[in-house]
Coordinates of N, CA and C in Angstrom, one line a residue:
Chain A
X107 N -2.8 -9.7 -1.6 CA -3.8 -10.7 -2.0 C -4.5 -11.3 -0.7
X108 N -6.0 -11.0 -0.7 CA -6.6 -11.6 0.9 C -6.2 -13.0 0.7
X109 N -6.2 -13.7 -0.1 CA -6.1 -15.2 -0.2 C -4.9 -15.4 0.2
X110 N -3.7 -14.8 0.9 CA -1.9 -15.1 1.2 C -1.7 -14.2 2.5
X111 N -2.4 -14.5 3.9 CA -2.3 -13.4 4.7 C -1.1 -13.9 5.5
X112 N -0.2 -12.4 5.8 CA 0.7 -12.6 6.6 C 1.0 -12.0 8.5
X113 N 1.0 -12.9 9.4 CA 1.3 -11.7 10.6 C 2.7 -12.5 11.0
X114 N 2.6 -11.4 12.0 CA 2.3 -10.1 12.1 C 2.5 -9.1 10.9
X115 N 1.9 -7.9 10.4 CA 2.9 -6.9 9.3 C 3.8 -6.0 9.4
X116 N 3.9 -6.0 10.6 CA 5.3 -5.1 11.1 C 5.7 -5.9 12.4
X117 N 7.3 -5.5 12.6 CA 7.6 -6.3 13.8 C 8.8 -5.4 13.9
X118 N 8.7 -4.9 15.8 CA 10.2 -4.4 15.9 C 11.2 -5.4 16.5
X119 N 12.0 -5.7 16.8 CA 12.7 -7.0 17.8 C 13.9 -6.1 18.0
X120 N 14.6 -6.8 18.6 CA 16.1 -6.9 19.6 C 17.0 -7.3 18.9
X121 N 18.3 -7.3 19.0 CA 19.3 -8.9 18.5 C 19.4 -9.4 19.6
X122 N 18.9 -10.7 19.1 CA 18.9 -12.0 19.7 C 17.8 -12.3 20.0
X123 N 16.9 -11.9 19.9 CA 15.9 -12.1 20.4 C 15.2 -13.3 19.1
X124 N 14.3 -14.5 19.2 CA 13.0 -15.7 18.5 C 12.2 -14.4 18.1
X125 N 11.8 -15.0 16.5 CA 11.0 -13.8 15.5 C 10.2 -14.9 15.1
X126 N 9.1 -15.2 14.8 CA 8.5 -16.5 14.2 C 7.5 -15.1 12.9
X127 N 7.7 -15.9 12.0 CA 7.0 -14.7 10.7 C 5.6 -16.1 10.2
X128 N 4.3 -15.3 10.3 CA 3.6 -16.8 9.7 C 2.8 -16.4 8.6
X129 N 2.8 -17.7 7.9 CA 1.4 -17.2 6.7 C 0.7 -18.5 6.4
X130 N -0.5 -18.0 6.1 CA -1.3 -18.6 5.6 C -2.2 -18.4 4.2
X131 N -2.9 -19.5 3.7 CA -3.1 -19.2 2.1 C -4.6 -20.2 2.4
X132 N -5.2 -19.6 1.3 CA -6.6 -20.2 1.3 C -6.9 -20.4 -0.2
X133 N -6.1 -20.6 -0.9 CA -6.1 -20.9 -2.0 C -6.0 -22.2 -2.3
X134 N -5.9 -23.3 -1.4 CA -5.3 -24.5 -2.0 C -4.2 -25.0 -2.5
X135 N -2.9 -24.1 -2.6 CA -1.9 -24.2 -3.4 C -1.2 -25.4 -2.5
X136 N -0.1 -26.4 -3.2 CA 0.8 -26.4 -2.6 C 1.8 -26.8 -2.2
X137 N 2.8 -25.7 -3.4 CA 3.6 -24.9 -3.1 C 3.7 -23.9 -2.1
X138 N 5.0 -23.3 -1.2 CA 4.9 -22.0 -0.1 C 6.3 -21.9 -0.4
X139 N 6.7 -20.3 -0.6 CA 7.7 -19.7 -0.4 C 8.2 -18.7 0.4
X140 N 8.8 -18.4 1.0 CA 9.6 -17.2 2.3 C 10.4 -16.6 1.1
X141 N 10.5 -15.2 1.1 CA 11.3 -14.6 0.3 C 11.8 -13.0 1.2
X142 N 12.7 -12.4 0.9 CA 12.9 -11.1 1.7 C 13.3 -10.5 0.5
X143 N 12.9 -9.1 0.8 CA 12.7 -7.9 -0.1 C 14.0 -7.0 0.1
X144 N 15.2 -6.5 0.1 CA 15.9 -5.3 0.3 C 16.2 -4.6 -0.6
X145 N 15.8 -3.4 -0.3 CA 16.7 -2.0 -1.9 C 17.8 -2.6 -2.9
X146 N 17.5 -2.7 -4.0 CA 18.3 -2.6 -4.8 C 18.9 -4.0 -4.8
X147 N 18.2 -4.8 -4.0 CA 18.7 -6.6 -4.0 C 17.8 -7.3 -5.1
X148 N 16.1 -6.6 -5.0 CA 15.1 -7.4 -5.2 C 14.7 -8.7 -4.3
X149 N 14.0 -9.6 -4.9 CA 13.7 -10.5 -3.6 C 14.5 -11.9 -4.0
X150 N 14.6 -13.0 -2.5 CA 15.7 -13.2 -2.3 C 14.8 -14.8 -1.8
X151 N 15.2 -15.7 -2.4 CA 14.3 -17.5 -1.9 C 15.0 -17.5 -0.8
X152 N 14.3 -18.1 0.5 CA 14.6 -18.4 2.0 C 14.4 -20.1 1.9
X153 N 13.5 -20.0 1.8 CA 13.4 -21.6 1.9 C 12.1 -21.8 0.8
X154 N 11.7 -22.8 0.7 CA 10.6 -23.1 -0.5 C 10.2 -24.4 0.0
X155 N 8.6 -25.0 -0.1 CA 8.4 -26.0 0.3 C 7.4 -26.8 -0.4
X156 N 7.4 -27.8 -1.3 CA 6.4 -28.1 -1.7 C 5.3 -29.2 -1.8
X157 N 5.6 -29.5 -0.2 CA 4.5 -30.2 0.0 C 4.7 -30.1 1.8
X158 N 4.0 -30.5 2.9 CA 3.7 -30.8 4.1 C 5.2 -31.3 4.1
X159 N 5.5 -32.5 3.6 CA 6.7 -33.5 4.0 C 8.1 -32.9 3.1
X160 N 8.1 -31.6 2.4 CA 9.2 -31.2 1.5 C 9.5 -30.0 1.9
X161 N 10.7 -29.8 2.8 CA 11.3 -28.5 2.8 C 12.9 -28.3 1.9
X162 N 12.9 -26.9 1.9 CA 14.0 -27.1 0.9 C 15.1 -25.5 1.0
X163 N 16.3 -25.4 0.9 CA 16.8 -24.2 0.9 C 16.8 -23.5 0.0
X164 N 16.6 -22.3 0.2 CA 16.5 -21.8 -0.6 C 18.0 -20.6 -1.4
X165 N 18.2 -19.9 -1.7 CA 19.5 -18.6 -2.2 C 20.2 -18.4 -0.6
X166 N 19.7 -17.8 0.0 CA 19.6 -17.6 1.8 C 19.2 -17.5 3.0
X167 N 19.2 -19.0 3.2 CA 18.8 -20.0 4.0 C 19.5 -19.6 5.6
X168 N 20.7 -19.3 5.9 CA 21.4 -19.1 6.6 C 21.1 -18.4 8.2
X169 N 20.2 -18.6 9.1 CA 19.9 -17.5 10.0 C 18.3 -17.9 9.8
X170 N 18.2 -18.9 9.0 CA 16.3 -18.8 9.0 C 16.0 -20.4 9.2
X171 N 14.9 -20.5 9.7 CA 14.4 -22.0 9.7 C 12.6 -22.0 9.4
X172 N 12.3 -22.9 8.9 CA 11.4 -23.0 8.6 C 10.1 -24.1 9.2
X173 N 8.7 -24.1 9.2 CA 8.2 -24.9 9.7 C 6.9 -25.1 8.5
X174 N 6.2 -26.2 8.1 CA 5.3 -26.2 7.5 C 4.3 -27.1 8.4
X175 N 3.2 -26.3 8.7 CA 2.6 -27.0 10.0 C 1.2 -27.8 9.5
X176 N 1.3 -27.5 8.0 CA -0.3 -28.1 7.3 C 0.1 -27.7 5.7
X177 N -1.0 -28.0 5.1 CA -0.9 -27.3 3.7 C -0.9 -26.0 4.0
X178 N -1.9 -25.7 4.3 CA -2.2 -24.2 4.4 C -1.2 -23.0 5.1
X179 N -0.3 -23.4 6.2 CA 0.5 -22.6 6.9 C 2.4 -23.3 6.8
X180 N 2.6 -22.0 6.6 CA 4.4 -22.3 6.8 C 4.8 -20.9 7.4
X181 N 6.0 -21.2 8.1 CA 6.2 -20.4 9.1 C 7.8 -19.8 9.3
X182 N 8.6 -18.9 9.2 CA 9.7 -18.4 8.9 C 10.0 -17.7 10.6
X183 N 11.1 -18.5 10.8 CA 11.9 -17.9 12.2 C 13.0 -17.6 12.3
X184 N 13.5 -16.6 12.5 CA 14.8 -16.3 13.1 C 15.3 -16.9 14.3
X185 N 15.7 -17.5 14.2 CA 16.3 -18.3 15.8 C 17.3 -17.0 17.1
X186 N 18.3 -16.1 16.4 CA 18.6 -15.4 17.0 C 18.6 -13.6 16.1
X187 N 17.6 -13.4 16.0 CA 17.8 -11.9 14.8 C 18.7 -11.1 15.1
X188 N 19.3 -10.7 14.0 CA 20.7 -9.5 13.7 C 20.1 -8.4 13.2
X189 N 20.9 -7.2 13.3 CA 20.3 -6.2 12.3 C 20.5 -6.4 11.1
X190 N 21.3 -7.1 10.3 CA 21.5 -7.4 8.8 C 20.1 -8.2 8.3
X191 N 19.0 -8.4 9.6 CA 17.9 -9.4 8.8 C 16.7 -8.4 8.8
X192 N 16.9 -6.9 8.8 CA 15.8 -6.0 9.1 C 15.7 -5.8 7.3
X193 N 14.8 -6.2 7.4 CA 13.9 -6.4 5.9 C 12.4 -6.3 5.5
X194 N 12.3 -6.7 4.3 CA 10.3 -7.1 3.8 C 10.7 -8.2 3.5
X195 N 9.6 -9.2 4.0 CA 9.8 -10.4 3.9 C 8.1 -11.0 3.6
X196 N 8.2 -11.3 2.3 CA 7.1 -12.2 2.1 C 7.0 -13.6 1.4
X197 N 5.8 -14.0 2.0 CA 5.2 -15.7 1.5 C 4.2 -14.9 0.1
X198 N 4.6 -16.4 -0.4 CA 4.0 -16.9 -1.5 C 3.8 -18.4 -1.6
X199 N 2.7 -18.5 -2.7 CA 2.1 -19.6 -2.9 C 1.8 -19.8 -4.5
X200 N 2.1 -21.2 -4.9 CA 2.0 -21.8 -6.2 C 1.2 -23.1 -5.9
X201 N 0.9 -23.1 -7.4 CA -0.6 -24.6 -7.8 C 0.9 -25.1 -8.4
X202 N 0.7 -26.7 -8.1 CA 1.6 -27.1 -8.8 C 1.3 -27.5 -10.3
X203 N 2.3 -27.9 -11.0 CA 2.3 -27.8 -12.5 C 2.3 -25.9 -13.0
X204 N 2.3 -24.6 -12.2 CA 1.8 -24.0 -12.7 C 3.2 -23.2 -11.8
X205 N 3.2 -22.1 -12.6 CA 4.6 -20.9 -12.7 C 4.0 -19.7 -11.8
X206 N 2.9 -19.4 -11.4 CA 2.3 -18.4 -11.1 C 3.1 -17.8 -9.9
X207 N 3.3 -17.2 -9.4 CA 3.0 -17.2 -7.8 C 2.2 -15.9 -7.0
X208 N 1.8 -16.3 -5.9 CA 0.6 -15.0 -5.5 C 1.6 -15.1 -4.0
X209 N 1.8 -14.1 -4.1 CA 2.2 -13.3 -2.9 C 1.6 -12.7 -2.0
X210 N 1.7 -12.9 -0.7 CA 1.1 -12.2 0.1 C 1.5 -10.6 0.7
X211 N 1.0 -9.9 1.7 CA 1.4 -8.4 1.6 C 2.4 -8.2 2.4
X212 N 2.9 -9.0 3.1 CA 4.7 -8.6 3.7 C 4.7 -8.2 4.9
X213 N 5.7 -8.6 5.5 CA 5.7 -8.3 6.9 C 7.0 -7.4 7.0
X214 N 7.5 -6.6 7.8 CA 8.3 -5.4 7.8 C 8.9 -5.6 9.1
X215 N 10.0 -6.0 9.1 CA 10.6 -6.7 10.2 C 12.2 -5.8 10.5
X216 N 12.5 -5.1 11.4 CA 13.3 -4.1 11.9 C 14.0 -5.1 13.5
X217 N 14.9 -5.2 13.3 CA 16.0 -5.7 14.3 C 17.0 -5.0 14.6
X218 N 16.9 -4.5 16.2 CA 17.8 -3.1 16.8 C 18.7 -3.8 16.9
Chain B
X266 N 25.2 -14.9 -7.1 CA 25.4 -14.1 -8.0 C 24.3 -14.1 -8.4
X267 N 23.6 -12.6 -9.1 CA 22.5 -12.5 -9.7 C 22.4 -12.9 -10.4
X268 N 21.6 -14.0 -10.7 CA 20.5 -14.9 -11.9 C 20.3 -14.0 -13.0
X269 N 19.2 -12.9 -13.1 CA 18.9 -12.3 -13.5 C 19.1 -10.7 -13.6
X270 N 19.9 -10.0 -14.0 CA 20.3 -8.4 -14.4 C 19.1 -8.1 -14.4
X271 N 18.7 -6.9 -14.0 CA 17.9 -5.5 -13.9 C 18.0 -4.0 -14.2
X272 N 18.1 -3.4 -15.4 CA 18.1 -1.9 -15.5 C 16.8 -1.2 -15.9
X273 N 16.9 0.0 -15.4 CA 17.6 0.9 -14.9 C 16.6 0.2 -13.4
X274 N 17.7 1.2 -12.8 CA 17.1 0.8 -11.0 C 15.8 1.7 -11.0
X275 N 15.6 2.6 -11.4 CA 14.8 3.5 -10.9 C 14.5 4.7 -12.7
X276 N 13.4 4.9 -12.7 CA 13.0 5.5 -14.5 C 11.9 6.4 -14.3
X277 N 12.0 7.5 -14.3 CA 10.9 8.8 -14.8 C 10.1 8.7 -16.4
X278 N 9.2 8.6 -16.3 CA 8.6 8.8 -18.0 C 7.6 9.7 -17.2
X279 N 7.2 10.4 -18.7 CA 5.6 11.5 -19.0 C 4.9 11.0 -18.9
X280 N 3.5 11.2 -18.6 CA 2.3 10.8 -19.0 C 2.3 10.4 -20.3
X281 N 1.8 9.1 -21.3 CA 1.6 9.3 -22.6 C 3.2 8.6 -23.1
X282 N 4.2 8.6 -22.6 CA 5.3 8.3 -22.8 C 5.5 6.6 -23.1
X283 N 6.1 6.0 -23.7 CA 6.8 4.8 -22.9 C 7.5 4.1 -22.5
X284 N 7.6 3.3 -21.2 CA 8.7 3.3 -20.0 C 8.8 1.3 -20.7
X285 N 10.4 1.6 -20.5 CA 11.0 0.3 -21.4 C 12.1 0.0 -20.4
X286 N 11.4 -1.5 -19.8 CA 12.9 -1.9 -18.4 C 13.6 -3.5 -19.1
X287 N 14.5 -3.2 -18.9 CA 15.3 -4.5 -19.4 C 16.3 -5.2 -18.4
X288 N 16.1 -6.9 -19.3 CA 16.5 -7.6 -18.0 C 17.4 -8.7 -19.0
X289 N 18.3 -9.7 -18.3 CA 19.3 -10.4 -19.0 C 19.3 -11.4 -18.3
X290 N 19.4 -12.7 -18.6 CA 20.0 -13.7 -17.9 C 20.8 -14.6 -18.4
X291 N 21.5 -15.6 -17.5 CA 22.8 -16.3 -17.9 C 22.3 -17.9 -18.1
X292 N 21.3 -18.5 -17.3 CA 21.1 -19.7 -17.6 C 20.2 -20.4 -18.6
X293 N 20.8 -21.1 -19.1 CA 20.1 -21.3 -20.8 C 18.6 -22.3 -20.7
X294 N 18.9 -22.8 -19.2 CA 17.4 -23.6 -18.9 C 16.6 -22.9 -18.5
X295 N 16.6 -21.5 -18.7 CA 15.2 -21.1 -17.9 C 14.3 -21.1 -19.3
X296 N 12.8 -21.5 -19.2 CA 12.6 -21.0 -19.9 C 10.9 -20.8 -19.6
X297 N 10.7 -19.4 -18.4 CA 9.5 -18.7 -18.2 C 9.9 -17.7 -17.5
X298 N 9.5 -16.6 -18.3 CA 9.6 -15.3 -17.9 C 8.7 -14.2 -17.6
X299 N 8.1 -14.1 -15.8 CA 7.2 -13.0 -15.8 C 7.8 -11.4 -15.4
X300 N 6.5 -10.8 -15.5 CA 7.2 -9.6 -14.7 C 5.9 -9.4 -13.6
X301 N 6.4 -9.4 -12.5 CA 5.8 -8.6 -11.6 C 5.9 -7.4 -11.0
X302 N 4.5 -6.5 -10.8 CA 4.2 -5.3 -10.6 C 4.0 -5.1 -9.0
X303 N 4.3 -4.3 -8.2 CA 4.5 -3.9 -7.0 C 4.3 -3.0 -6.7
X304 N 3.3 -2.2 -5.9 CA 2.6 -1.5 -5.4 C 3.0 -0.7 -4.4
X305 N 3.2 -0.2 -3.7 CA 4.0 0.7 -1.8 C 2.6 -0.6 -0.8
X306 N 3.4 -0.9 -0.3 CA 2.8 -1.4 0.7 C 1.7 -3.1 0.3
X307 N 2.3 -3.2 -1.0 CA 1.7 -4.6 -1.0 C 2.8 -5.4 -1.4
X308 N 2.2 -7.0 -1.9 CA 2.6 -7.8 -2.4 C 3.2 -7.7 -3.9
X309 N 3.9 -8.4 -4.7 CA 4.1 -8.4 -5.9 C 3.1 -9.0 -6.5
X310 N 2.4 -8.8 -7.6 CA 1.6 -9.5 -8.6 C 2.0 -9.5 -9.8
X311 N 1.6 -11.0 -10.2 CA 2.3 -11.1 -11.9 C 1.5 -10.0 -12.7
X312 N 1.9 -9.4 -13.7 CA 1.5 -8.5 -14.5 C 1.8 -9.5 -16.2
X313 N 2.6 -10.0 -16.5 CA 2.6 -10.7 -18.0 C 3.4 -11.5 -17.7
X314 N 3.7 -12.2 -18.4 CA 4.8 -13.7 -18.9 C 5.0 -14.3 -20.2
X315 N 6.2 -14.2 -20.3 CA 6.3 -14.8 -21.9 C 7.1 -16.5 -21.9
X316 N 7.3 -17.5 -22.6 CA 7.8 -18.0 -23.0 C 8.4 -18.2 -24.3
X317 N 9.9 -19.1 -24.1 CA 10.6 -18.6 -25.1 C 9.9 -18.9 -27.0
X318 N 9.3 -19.6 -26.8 CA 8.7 -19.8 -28.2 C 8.6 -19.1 -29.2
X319 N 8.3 -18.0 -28.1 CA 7.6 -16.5 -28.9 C 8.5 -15.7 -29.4
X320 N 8.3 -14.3 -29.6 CA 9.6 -13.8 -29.7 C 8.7 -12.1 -28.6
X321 N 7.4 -12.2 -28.9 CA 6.7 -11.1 -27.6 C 5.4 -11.2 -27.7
X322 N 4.6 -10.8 -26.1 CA 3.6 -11.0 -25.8 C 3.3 -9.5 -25.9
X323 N 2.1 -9.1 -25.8 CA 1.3 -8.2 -25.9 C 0.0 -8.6 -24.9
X324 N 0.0 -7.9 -23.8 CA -1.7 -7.8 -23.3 C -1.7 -6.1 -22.7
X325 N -2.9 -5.4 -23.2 CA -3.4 -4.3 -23.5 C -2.1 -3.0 -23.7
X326 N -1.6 -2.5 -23.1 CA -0.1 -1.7 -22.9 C 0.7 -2.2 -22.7
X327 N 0.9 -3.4 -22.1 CA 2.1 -3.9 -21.9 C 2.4 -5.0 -22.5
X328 N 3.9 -5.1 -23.2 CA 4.5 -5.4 -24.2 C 5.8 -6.8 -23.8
X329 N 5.9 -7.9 -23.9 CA 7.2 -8.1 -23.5 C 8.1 -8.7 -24.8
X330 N 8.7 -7.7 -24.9 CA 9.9 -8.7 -26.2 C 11.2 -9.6 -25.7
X331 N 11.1 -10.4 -26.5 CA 12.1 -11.6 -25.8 C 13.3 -12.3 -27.1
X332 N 14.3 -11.8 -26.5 CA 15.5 -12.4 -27.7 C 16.3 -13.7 -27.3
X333 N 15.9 -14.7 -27.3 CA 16.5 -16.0 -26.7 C 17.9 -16.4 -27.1
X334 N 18.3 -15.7 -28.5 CA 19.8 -15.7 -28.2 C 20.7 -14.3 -27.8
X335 N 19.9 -13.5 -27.4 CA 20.8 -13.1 -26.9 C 20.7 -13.1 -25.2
X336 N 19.6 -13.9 -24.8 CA 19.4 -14.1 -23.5 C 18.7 -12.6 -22.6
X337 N 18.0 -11.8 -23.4 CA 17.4 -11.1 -22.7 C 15.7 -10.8 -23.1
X338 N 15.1 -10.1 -22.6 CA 13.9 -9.8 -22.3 C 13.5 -8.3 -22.0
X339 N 13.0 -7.7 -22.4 CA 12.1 -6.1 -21.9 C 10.6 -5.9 -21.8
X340 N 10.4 -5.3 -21.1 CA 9.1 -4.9 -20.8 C 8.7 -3.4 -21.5
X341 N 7.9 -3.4 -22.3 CA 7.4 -1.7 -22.7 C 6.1 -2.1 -22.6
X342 N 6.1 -0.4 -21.6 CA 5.1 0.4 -21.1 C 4.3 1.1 -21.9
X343 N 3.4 0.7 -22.8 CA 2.8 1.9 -23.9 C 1.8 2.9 -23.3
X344 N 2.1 4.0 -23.7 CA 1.1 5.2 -22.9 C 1.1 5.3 -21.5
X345 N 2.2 5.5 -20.9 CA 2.2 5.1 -19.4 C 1.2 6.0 -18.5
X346 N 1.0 5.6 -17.7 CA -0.2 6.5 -16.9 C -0.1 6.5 -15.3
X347 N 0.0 7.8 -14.8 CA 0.7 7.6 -13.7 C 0.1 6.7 -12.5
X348 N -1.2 5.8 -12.6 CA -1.5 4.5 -12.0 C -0.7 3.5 -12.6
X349 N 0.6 3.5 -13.5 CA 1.5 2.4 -13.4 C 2.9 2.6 -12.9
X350 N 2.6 3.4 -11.8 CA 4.4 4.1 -10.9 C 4.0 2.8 -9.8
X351 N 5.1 2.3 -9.6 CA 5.3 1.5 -9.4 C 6.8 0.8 -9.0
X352 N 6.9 -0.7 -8.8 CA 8.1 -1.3 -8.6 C 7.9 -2.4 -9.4
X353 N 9.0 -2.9 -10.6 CA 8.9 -3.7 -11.4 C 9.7 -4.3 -11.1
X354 N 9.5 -5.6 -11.0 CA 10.7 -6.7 -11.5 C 10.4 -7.8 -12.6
X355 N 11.6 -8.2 -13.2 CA 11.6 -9.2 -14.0 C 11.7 -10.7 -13.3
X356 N 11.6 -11.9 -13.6 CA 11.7 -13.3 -13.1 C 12.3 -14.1 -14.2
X357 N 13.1 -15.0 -13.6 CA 12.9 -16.2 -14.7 C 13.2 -17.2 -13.9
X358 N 12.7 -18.5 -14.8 CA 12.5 -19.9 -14.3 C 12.4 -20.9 -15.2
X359 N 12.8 -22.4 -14.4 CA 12.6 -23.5 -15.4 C 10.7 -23.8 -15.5
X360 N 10.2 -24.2 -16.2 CA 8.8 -24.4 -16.0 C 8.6 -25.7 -15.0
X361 N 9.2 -26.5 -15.6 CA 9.2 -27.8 -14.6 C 10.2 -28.1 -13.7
X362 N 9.9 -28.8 -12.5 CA 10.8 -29.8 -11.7 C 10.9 -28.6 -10.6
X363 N 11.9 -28.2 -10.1 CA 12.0 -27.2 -9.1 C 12.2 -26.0 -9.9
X364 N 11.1 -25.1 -10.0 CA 10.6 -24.2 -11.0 C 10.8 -22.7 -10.1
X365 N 11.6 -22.7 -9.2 CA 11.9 -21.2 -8.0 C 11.9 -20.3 -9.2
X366 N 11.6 -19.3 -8.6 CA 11.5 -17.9 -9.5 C 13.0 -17.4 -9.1
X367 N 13.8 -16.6 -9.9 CA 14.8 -16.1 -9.9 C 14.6 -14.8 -10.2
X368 N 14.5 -13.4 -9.1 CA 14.4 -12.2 -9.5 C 15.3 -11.3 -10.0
X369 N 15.3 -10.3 -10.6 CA 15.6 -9.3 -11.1 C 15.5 -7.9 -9.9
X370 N 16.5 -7.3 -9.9 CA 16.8 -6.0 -8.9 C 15.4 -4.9 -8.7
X371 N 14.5 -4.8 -9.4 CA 13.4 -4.0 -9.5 C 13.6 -3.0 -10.1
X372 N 12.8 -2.1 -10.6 CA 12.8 -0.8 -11.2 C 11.8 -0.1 -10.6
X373 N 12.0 1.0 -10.2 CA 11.0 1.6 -10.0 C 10.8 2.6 -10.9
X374 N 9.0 2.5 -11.4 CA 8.7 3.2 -12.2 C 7.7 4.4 -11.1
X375 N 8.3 5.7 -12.2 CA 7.3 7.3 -11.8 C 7.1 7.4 -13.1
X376 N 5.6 7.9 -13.1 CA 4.9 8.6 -14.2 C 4.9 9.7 -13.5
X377 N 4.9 11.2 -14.5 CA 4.8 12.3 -13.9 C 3.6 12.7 -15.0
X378 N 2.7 13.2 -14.3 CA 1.2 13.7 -14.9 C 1.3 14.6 -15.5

């Protein structure tokens, strides 16, 4: 969805190496979600935030930190990446009072 | 632990056929259920949603029936067409207060032409 863009969309990194994942939304929503994608997991809440001043943990929180820098942008980092965090990882966005969520197209993130 | 059960992981139908994925959950407060449709190389987008009220929604081929006591939900595929191969998952959620989506394992659907 152009309205939920995410960069970078692919990313190779190291272990150990700072990964900062960002998105942004032009929709107005706001709600923002980090979610990661693996085979046969489905997807997985990182953190969720819903407002500027509300951050929150999400299922697997663990290895991630979050930043919400406006309405519009929140930001998912790896402080030190593992290969167990080589994944699809996408943001989403919700109107509040409303169940929807619009997803953005995912970033593809591989840690040697 | 998984919120929400997912079968089958992965489903073949014919052209013309229809493809029926089913999903279960354990918490008695949810009560909004979509399914999202997944593409190779995009995002998820909602495709339908039912609430429990109902017992199934219908918008054009796609079907969702929903049994609130026995805590599950299905999706049928009517006439499938191989522009609906794909990756499916189910969701559920409270509507209000901290309303996080809870997914389902995905399915991926093949239509074969």
């Amino acid at each position: 969805d152009a309205d939920v863009t995410q960069t970078p969309r692919n990313r190779i990194t190291k272990t150990g190496k700072r990964i900062m994942l960002e998105c942004s939304q032009t929709k107005g929503h706001d709600r923002m979600y980090w979610y990661r994608q693996d085979p046969g997991l489905g997807l997985r809440l990182i953190y969720y935030s819903f407002d500027v001043k509300d951050i929150n943990k999400g299922e697997i929180s663990d290895g991630y930190s979050v930043s919400r820098q406006a309405q519009a942008k929140f930001s998912l980092s790896l402080e030190s990446a593992i290969p167990n965090q080589t994944a699809l990882y996408f943001c989403a966005t919700s109107d509040f009072g409303t169940n929807e969520q619009f997803f953005g197209p995912g970033t593809r993130l591989t840690v040697l | 632990q998984q919120q929400v059960k997912q079968s089958p992981q992965s489903l073949i139908v014919q052209k013309g056929g229809i493809s029926i994925i089913n999903c279960a959950y354990e918490n008695t407060a949810f009560d909004y259920f979509p399914w999202y449709q997944q593409f190779p190389g995009k995002g998820p987008a909602l495709l339908i949603a039912i609430r429990p009220d109902v017992s199934e929604k219908k918008e054009g081929r796609f079907t969702i029936s929903f049994n609130k006591s026995a805590k599950q939900f299905s999706l049928h595929i009517m006439d499938s067409q191989p522009g609906d191969s794909a990756t499916y998952f189910c969701a559920a959620s409270k509507q209000t207060g901290a309303n996080n989506l809870f997914f389902g394992t995905g399915t991926r659907l093949t239509v074969i032409p």
